[in-house]
Coordinates of C-alpha atoms in Angstrom, one line a residue:
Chain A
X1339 CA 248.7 221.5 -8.2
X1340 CA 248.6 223.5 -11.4
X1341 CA 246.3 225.9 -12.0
X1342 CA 243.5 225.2 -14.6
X1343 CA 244.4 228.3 -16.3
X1344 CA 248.1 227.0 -16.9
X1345 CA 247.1 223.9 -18.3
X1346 CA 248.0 223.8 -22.2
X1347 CA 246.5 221.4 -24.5
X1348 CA 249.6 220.4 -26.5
X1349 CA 249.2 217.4 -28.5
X1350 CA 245.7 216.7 -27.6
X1351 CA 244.4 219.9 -29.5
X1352 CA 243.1 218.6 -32.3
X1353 CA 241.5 215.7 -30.2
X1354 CA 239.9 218.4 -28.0
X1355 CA 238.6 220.3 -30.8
X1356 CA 237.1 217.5 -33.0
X1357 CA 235.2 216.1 -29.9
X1358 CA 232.2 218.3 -30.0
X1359 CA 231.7 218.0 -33.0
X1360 CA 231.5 213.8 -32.4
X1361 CA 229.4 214.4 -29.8
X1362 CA 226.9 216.6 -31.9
X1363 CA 227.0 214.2 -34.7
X1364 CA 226.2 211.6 -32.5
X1365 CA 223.8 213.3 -30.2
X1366 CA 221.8 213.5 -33.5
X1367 CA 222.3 209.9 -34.9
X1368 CA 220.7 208.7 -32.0
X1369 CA 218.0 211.0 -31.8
X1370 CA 217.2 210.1 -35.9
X1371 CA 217.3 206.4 -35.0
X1372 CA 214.7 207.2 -32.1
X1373 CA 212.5 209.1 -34.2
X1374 CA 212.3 206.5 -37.2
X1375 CA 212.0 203.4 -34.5
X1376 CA 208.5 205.4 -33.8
X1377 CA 207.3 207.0 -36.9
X1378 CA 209.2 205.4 -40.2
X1379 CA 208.1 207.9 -42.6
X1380 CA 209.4 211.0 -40.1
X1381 CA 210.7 213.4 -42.1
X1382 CA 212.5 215.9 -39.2
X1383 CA 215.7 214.4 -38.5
X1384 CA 216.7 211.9 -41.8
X1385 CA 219.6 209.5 -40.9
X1386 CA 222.8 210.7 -42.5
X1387 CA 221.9 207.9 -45.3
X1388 CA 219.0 209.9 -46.7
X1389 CA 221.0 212.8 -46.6
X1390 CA 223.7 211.6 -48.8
X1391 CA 221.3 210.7 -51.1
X1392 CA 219.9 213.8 -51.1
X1393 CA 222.6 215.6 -52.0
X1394 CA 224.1 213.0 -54.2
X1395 CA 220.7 214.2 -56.3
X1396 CA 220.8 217.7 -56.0
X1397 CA 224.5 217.7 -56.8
X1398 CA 225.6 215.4 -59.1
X1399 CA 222.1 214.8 -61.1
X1400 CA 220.8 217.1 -63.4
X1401 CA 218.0 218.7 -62.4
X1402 CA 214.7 217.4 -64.6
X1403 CA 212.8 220.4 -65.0
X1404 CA 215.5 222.9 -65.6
X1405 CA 218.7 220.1 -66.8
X1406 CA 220.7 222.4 -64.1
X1407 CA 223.1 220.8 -61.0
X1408 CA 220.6 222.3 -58.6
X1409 CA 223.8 222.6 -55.9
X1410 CA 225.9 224.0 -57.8
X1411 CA 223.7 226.9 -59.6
X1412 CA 222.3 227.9 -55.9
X1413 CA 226.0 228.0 -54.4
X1414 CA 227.3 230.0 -58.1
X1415 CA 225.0 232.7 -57.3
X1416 CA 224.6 232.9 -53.9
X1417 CA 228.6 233.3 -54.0
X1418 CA 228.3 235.9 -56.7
X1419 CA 225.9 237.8 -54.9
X1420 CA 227.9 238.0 -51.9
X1421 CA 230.9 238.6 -53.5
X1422 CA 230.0 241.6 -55.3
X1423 CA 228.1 242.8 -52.5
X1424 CA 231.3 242.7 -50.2
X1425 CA 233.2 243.8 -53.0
X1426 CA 231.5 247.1 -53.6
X1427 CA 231.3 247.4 -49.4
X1428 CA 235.2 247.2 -49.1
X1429 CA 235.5 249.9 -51.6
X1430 CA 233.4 252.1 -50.2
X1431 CA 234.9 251.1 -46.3
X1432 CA 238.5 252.1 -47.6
X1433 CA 237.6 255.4 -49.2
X1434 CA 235.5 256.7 -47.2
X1435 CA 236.8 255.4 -43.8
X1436 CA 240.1 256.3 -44.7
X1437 CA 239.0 260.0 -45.8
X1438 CA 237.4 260.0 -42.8
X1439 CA 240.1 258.8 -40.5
X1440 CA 242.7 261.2 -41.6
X1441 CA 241.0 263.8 -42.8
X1442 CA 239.4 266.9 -40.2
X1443 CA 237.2 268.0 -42.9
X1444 CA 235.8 264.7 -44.3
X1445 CA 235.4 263.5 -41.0
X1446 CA 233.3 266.7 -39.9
X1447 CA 231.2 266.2 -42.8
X1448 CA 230.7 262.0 -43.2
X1449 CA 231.1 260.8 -39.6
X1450 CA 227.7 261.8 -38.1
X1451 CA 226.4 261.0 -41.6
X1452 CA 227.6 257.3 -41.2
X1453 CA 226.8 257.0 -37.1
X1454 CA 223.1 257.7 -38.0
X1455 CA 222.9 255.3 -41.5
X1456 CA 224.8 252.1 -39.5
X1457 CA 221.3 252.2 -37.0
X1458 CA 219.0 251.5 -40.1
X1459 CA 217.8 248.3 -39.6
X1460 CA 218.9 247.2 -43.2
X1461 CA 216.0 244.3 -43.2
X1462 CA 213.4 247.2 -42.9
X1463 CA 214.3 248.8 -45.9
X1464 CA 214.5 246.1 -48.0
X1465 CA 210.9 246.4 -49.6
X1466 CA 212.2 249.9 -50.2
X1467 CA 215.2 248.1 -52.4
X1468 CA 212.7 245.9 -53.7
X1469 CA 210.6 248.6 -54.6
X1470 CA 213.1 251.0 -55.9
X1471 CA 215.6 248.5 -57.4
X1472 CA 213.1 245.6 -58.5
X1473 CA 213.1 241.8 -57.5
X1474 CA 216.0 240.9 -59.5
X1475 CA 220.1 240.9 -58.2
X1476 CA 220.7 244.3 -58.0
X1477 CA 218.3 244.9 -54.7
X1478 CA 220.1 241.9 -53.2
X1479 CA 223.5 243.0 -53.8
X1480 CA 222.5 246.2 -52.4
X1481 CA 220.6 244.6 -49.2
X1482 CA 224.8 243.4 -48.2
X1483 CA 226.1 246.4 -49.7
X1484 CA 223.5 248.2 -47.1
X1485 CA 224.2 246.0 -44.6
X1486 CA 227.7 246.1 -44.7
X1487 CA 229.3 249.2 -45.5
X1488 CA 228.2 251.4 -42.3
X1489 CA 230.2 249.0 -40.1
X1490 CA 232.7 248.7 -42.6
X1491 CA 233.4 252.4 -42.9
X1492 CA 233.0 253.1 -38.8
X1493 CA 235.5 250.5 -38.2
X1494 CA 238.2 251.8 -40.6
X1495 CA 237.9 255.4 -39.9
X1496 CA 237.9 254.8 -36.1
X1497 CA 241.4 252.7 -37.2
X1498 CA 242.6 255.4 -38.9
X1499 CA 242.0 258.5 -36.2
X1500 CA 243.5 256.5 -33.7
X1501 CA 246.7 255.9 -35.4
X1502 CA 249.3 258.1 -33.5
X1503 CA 249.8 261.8 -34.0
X1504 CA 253.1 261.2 -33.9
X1505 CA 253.2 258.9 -37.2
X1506 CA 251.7 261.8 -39.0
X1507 CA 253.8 264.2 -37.7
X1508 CA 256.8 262.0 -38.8
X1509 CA 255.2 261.4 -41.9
X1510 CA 255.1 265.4 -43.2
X1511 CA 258.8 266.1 -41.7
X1512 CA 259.9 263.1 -44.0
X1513 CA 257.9 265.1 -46.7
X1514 CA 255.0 263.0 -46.9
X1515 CA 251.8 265.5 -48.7
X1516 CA 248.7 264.2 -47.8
X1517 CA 248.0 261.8 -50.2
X1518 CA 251.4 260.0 -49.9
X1519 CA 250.4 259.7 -46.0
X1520 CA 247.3 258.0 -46.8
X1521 CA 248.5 255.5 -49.1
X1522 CA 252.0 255.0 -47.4
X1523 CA 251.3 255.7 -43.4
X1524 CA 247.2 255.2 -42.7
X1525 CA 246.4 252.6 -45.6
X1526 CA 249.2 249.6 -44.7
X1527 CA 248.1 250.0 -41.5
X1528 CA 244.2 250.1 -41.8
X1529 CA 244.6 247.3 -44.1
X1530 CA 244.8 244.5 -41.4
X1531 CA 241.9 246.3 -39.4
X1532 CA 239.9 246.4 -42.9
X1533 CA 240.2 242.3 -43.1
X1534 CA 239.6 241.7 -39.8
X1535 CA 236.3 243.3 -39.8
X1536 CA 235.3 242.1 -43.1
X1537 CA 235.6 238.8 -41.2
X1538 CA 233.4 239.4 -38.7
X1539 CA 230.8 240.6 -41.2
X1540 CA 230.6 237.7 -43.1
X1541 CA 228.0 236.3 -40.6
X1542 CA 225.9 239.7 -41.1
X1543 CA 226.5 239.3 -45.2
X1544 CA 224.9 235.7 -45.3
X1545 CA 222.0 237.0 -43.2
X1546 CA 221.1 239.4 -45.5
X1547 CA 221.9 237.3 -48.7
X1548 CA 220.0 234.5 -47.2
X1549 CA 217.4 237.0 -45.9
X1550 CA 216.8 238.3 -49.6
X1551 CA 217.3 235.3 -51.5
X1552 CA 214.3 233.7 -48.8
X1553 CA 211.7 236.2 -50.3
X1554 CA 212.8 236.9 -54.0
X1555 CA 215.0 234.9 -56.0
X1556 CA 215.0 231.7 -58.8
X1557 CA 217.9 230.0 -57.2
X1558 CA 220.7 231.0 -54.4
X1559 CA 221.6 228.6 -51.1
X1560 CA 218.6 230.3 -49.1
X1561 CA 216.2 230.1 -52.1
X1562 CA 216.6 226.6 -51.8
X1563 CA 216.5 225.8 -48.2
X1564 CA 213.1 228.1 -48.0
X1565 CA 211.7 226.8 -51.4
X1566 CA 212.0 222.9 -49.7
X1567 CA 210.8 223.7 -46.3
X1568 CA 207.2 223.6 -47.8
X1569 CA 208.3 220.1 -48.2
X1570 CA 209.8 219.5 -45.1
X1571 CA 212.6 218.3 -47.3
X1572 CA 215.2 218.3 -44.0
X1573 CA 217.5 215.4 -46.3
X1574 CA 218.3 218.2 -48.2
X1575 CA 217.7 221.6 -45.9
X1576 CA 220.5 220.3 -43.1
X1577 CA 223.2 219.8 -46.0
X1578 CA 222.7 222.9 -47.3
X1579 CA 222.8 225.1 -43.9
X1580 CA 226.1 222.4 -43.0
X1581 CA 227.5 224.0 -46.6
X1582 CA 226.4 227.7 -45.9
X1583 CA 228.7 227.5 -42.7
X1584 CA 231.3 225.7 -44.4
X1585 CA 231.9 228.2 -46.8
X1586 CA 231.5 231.0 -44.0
X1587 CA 234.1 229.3 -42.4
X1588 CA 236.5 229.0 -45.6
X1589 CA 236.4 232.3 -46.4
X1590 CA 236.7 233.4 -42.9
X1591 CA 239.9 231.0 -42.4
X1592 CA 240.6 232.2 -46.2
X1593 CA 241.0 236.2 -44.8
X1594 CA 242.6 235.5 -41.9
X1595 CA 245.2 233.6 -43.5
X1596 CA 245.4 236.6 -46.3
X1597 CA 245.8 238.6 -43.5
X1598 CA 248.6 236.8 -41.8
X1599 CA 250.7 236.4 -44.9
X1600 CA 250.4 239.5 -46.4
X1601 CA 250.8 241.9 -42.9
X1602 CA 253.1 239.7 -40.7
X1603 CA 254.1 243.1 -39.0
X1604 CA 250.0 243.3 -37.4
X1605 CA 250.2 239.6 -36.1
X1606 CA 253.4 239.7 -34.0
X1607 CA 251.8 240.9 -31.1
X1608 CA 249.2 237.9 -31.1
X1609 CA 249.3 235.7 -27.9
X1610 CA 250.2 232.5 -29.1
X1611 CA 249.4 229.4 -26.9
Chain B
X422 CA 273.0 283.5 -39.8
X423 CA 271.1 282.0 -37.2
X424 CA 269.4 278.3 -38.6
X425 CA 266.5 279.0 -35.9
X426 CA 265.2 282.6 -34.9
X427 CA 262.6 283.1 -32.2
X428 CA 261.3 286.4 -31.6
X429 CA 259.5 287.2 -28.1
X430 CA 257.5 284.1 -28.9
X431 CA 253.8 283.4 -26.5
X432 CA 252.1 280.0 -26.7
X433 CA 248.6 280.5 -25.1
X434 CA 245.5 278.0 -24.6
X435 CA 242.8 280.0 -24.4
X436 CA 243.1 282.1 -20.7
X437 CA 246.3 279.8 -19.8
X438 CA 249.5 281.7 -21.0
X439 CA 252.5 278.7 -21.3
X440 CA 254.9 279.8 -22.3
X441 CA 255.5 283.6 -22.7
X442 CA 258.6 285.9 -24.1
X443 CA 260.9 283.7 -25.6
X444 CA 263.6 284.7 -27.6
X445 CA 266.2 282.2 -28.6
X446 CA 268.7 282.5 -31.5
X447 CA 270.2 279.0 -32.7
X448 CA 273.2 279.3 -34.7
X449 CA 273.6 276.7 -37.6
X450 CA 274.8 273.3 -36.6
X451 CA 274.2 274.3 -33.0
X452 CA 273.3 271.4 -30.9
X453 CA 270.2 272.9 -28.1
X454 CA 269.1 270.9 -25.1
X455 CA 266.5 272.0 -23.8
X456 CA 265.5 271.4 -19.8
X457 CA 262.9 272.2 -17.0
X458 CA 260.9 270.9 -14.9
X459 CA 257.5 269.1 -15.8
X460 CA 254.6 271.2 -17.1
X461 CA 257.1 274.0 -18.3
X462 CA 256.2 274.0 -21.9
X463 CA 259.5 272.2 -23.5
X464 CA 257.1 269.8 -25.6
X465 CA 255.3 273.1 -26.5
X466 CA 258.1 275.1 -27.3
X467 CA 259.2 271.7 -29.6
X468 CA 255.8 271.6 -31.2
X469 CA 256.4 275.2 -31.9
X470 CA 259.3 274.7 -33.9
X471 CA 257.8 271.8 -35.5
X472 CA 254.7 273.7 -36.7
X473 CA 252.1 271.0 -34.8
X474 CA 251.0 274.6 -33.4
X475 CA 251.2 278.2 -34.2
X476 CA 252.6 281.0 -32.0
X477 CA 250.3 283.3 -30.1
X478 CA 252.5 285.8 -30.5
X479 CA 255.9 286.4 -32.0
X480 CA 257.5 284.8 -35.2
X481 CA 259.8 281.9 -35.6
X482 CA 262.5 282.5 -38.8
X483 CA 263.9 279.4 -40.2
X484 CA 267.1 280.6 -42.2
X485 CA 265.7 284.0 -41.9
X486 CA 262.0 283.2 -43.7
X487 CA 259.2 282.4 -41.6
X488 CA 258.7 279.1 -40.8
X489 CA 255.7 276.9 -42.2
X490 CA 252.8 276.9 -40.1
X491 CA 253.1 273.1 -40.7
X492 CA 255.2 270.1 -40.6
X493 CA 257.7 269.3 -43.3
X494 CA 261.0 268.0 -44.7
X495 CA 263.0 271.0 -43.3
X496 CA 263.0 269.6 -39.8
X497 CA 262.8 266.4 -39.1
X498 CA 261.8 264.8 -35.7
X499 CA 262.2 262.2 -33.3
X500 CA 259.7 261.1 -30.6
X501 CA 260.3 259.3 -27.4
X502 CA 257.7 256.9 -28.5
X503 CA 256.1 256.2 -32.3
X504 CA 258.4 257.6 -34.2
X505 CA 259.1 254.6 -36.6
X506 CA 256.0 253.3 -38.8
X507 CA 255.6 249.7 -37.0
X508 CA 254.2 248.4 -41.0
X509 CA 257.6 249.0 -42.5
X510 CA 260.6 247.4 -41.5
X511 CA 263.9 248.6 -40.9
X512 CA 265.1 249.0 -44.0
X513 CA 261.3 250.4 -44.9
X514 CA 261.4 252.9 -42.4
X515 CA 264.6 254.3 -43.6
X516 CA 263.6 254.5 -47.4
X517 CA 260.1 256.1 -46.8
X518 CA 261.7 259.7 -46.8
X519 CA 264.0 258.9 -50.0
X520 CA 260.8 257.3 -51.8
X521 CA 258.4 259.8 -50.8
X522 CA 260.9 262.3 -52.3
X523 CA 261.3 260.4 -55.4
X524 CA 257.9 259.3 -56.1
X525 CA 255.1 261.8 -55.8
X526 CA 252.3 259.7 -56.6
X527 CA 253.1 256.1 -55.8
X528 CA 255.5 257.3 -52.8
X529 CA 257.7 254.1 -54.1
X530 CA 260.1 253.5 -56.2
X531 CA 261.1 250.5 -58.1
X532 CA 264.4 249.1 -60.2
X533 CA 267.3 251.0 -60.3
X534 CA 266.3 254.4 -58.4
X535 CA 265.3 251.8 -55.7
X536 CA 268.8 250.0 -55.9
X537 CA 270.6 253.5 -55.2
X538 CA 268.5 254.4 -52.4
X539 CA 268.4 250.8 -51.1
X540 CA 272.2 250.8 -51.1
X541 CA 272.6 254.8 -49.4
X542 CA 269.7 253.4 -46.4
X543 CA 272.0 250.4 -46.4
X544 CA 275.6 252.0 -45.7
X545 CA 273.9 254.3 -42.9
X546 CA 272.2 251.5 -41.3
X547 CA 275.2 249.3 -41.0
X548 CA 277.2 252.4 -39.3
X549 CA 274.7 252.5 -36.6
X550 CA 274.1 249.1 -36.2
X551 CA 271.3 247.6 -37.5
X552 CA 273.2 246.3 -40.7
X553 CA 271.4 242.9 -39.7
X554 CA 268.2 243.9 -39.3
X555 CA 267.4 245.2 -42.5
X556 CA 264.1 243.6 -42.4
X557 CA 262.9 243.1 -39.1
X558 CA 260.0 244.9 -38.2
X559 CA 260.2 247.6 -35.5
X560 CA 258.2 245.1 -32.9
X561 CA 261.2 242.7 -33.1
X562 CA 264.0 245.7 -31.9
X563 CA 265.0 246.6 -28.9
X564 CA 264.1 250.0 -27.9
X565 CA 267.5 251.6 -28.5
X566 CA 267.6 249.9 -32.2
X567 CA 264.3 251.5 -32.9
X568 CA 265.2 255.2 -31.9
X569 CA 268.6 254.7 -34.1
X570 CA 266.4 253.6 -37.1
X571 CA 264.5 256.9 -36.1
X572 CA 267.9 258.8 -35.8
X573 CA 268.5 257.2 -39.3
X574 CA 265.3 257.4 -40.6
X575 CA 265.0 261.3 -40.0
X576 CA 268.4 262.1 -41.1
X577 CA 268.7 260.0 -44.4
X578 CA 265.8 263.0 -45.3
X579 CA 268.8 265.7 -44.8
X580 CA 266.6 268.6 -42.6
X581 CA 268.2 271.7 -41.5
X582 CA 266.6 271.0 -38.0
X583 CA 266.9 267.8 -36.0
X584 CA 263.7 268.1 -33.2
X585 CA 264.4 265.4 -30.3
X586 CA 261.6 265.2 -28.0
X587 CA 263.1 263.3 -25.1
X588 CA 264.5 260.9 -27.4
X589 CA 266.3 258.2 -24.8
X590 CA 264.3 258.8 -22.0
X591 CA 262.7 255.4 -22.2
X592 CA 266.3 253.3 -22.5
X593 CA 268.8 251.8 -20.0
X594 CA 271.0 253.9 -18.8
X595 CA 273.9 251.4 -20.4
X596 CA 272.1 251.8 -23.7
X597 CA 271.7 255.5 -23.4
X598 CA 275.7 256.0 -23.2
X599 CA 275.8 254.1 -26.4
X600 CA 273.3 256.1 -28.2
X601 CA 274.7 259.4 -26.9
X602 CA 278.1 258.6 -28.3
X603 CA 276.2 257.6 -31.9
X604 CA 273.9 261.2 -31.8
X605 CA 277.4 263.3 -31.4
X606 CA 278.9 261.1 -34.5
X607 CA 275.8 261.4 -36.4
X608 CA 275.6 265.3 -35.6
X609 CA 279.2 265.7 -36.0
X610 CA 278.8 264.1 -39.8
X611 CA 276.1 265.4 -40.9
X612 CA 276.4 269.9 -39.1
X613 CA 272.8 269.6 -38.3
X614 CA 271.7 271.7 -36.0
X615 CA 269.7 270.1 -33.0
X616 CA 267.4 271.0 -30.6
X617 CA 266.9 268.0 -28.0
X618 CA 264.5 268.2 -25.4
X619 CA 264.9 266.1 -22.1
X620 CA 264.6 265.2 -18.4
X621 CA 267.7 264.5 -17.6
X622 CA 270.3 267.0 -17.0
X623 CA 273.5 265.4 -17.6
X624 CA 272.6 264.2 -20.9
X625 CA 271.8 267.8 -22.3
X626 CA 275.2 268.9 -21.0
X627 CA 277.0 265.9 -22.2
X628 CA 275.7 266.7 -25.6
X629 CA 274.5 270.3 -25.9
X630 CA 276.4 273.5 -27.1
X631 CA 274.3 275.2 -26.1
X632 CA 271.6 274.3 -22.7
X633 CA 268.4 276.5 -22.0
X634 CA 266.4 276.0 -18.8
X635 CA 262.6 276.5 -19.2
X636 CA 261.2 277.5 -16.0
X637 CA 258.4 279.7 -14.7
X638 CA 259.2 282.5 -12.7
X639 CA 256.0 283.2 -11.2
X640 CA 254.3 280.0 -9.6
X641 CA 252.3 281.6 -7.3
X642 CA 248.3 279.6 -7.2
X643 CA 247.0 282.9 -8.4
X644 CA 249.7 283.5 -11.1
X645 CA 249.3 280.0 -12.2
X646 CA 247.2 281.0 -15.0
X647 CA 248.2 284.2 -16.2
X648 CA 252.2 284.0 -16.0
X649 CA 254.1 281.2 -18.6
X650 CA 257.1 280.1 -18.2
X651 CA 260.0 281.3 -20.2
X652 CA 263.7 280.8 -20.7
X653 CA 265.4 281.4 -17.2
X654 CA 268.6 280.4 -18.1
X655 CA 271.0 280.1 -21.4
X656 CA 274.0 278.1 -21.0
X657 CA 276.7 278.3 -23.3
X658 CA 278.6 275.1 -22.6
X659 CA 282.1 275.3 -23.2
X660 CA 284.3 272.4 -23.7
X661 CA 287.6 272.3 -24.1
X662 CA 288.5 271.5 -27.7
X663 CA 292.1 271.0 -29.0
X664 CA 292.5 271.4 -32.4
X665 CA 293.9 268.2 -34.3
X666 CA 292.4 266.0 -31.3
X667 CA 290.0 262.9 -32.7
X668 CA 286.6 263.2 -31.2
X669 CA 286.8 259.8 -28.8
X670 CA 290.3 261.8 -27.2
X671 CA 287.8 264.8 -26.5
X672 CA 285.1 263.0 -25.1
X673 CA 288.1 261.4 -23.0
X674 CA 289.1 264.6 -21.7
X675 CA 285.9 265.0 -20.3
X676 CA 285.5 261.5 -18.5
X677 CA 286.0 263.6 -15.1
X678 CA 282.7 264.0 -15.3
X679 CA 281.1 260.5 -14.6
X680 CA 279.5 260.4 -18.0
X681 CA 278.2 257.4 -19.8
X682 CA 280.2 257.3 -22.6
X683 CA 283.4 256.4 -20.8
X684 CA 282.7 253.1 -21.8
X685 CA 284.4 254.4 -24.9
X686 CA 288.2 254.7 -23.4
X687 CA 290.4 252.6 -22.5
X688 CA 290.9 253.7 -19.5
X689 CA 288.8 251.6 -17.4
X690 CA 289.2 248.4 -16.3
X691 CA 286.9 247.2 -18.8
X692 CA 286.9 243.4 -20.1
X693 CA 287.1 244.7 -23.7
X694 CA 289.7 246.7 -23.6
X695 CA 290.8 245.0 -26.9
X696 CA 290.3 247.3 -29.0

């Protein structure tokens, strides 16, 4: 008798994988077609009909009021808020962790700096970026940028300082000055780290973009699903969370895949099943 | 004039003295091994000479000037472990020195400055081996294929010093006799003078000049702290060397000793005797 641990999935992966997802899908069909056999006008799980619908008119209908494609404005900005937000936090991550990472000095000076900002609870000063950079899209970039970057930077620095002495010993006997080591020896190989935990902060950087586009915005994904909850508008709400996570999960797959092609070198050690 | 000087040299930590009054003189294109027991100070005495750390006392002259208090293109090194970047591959590894040479700010080089070096990495590469590997990454060698792209990697940069810090300790013993027989080429061709440091005794006289036996003298519980160790012997190994002999016939006259590199001569019973 084989163990359970030995047991590979082979051919049936896909099978495997797709089969909670049926069973959610259906798990909530039946529960719609429960509620509406007792209440017909309920409006807390719409059967997958309604929702189509729904977004059929928020995506491919111009908006009446403003002659906009509702969808598509709120994912256009919400995407361009997070983007630049992640943007600017990268930056920042690869300077400064990498300064901090190689560097005795910098690290002296930056490392308690950024151990004490990553414990600010960045929703707890967002009046204060409200306050100071108004309501508009700067104080939401800067709520991810907030957010973000402390992580960002303790990640990569901690990367960095742990790569072997050795390396950097090797790298001044081949003549390496300091600079050349940090763009030929600690950069290349902080860049897969730096990717890696860019991906695991997408889920933080939607919390925050959702977070501020709930209590100031004119359009954005969580504008929307707050704006229509005072409707009880779930034909639309659900679509819209189900499209948040999908594009999570793109750009997550996105990265990795960036990752993969562009460092092969970090992903040979992966256990493969 | 001697390549490496060392003057009554102390390496202190605080209260603990570890090494204490050594003086060595290295002739030019000597090759050193170093030996002694665990805890002596031979990685010490190696981070000494590679400027990782500064004396406590005495000076260390490299071609007669003081050495750099730091790392740098004069001596090169090779670890037992990490001693090839695992982002580059082979052919990477190898150019780095070249490129950061050539290329101050970028630390690459493109077109036809690349072609050259590409083409020098390429001709050294093939002589030890690895001519079909050119782009493998380090992860996909064997151990002994990564410390020859080391071997390669730190020589392609010319130093005056080669620093081994137990270099094959971590191979087969089959592979080991290989890469000893590719070190003396390589240190043959190139006069660089070595200083190897190692466990294992046969291996430093198979391949040193010169052998020098860190030991402490004084190992008494209460001495412990206060007494280093220092050089308690300095071997010069003598080898009998006919002039107009090849260097494989050499090494053959010395097969009395059960050495690994045997496997080079035809005198064995040896399934590939071929050649």
């Amino acid at each position: 008798m084989r163990r359970v641990m030995n047991i590979r999935p082979g051919r049936a992966r896909w099978v495997l994988a797709l089969l909670p997802f049926a069973l959610i899908l259906l798990a909530y069909m039946m529960g719609s077609a429960h509620r509406r056999a007792e209440n017909p006008s309920d409006k807390v799980l719409p059967p997958i009909s309604e929702m189509a619908s729904a977004v059929h008119r928020v995506a491919f209908e111009e908006d009446k009021r403003t002659g906009q494609y509702l969808f598509w404005t709120d994912t256009k900005s919400s995407l361009k808020r997070l983007s630049i937000g992640l943007s600017v936090s990268v930056a920042f991550a690869l300077v400064l962790g990498l300064l901090i990472g190689l560097l005795p000095v910098a690290n002296a000076t930056f490392s308690p700096l950024t151990a004490v900002l990553s414990m600010v609870p960045p929703m707890a000063i967002l009046p204060i970026l409200f306050i100071v950079f108004g309501l508009d899209e700067l104080s939401k970039v800067m709520l991810i940028i907030i957010g973000v970057t402390p992580c960002l930077v303790r990640d990569l620095s901690f990367t960095v300082s742990s790569l072997p002495r050795e390396q950097l010993v090797k790298a001044q006997s081949l003549g390496a000055s300091t600079w050349q080591t940090l763009i030929r020896v600690a950069l290349p190989q902080a860049m897969p780290r730096l990717i890696e935990s860019l991906r695991l902060s997408l889920g933080p950087a939607f919390l925050f973009l959702i977070s501020a586009e709930a209590i100031s915005a004119d359009s954005g994904l969580g504008y929307r699903i707050f704006l229509l909850r005072r409707y009880l508008a779930m034909d639309t709400i659900l679509p819209y969370v189900i499209w948040i996570t999908l594009l999570a999960f793109l750009l997550d797959f996105a990265l990795a895949q960036i990752s993969r092609r562009a460092f092969p070198w970090a992903h040979n050690a992966e256990r493969t099943s | 004039m001697s390549a490496l000087s060392i003057k009554n040299v102390w390496i202190e930590y605080g209260a603990q003295v570890v090494l204490e009054r050594v003086s060595l003189e290295i002739e030019a294109g000597a090759f050193v091994a170093i030996v002694g027991p665990s805890g002596c100070g031979k990685t010490s005495f190696l981070r000494l000479l590679l400027g990782q750390e500064s004396p406590a006392r005495g000076t260390i002259l490299l071609d007669g000037k003081p050495m750099p208090s730091e790392p740098g293109p004069d001596r090169g090194v090779v670890f037992q472990r990490y001693s090839v970047f695992p982002h580059l591959t082979v052919l990477g590894n190898v150019l780095l020195g070249p490129e950061l040479e050539a290329s101050p700010i970028l630390g690459r080089t493109f077109g036809k400055c690349r072609r050259q070096l590409v083409e020098r990495a390429r001709v050294l590469l093939t002589e030890v081996g690895l001519g079909d590997s050119l782009d493998k990454y380090p992860t996909q060698l064997s151990g002994g294929m990564q410390q020859r792209l080391a071997l390669v990697q730190a020589l392609i940069r010319q130093p005056r010093v080669l620093l081994l810090d137990e270099p094959f300790g971590a191979l087969d013993p089959g592979i080991r006799g290989e890469i000893h027989v590719l070190m003396k080429k390589l240190w043959k061709e190139t006069g660089v003078t070595i200083v190897m440091v190692t466990h294992d005794l046969r291996e430093a006289f198979l391949l040193g000049t010169r052998v020098v036996v860190f030991d402490r003298l004084r190992n008494r519980p209460e001495e412990k702290q206060r007494y280093g160790a220092t050089i308690s012997q300095n071997i010069e190994v003598h080898r009998r060397r006919v002039p107009g002999q090849d260097f494989h016939e050499r090494i053959a006259e010395d097969s009395d000793r059960d050495d690994p590199v045997a496997v080079e001569t035809t005198r064995r019973d040896d399934p590939a005797t071929t050649h």
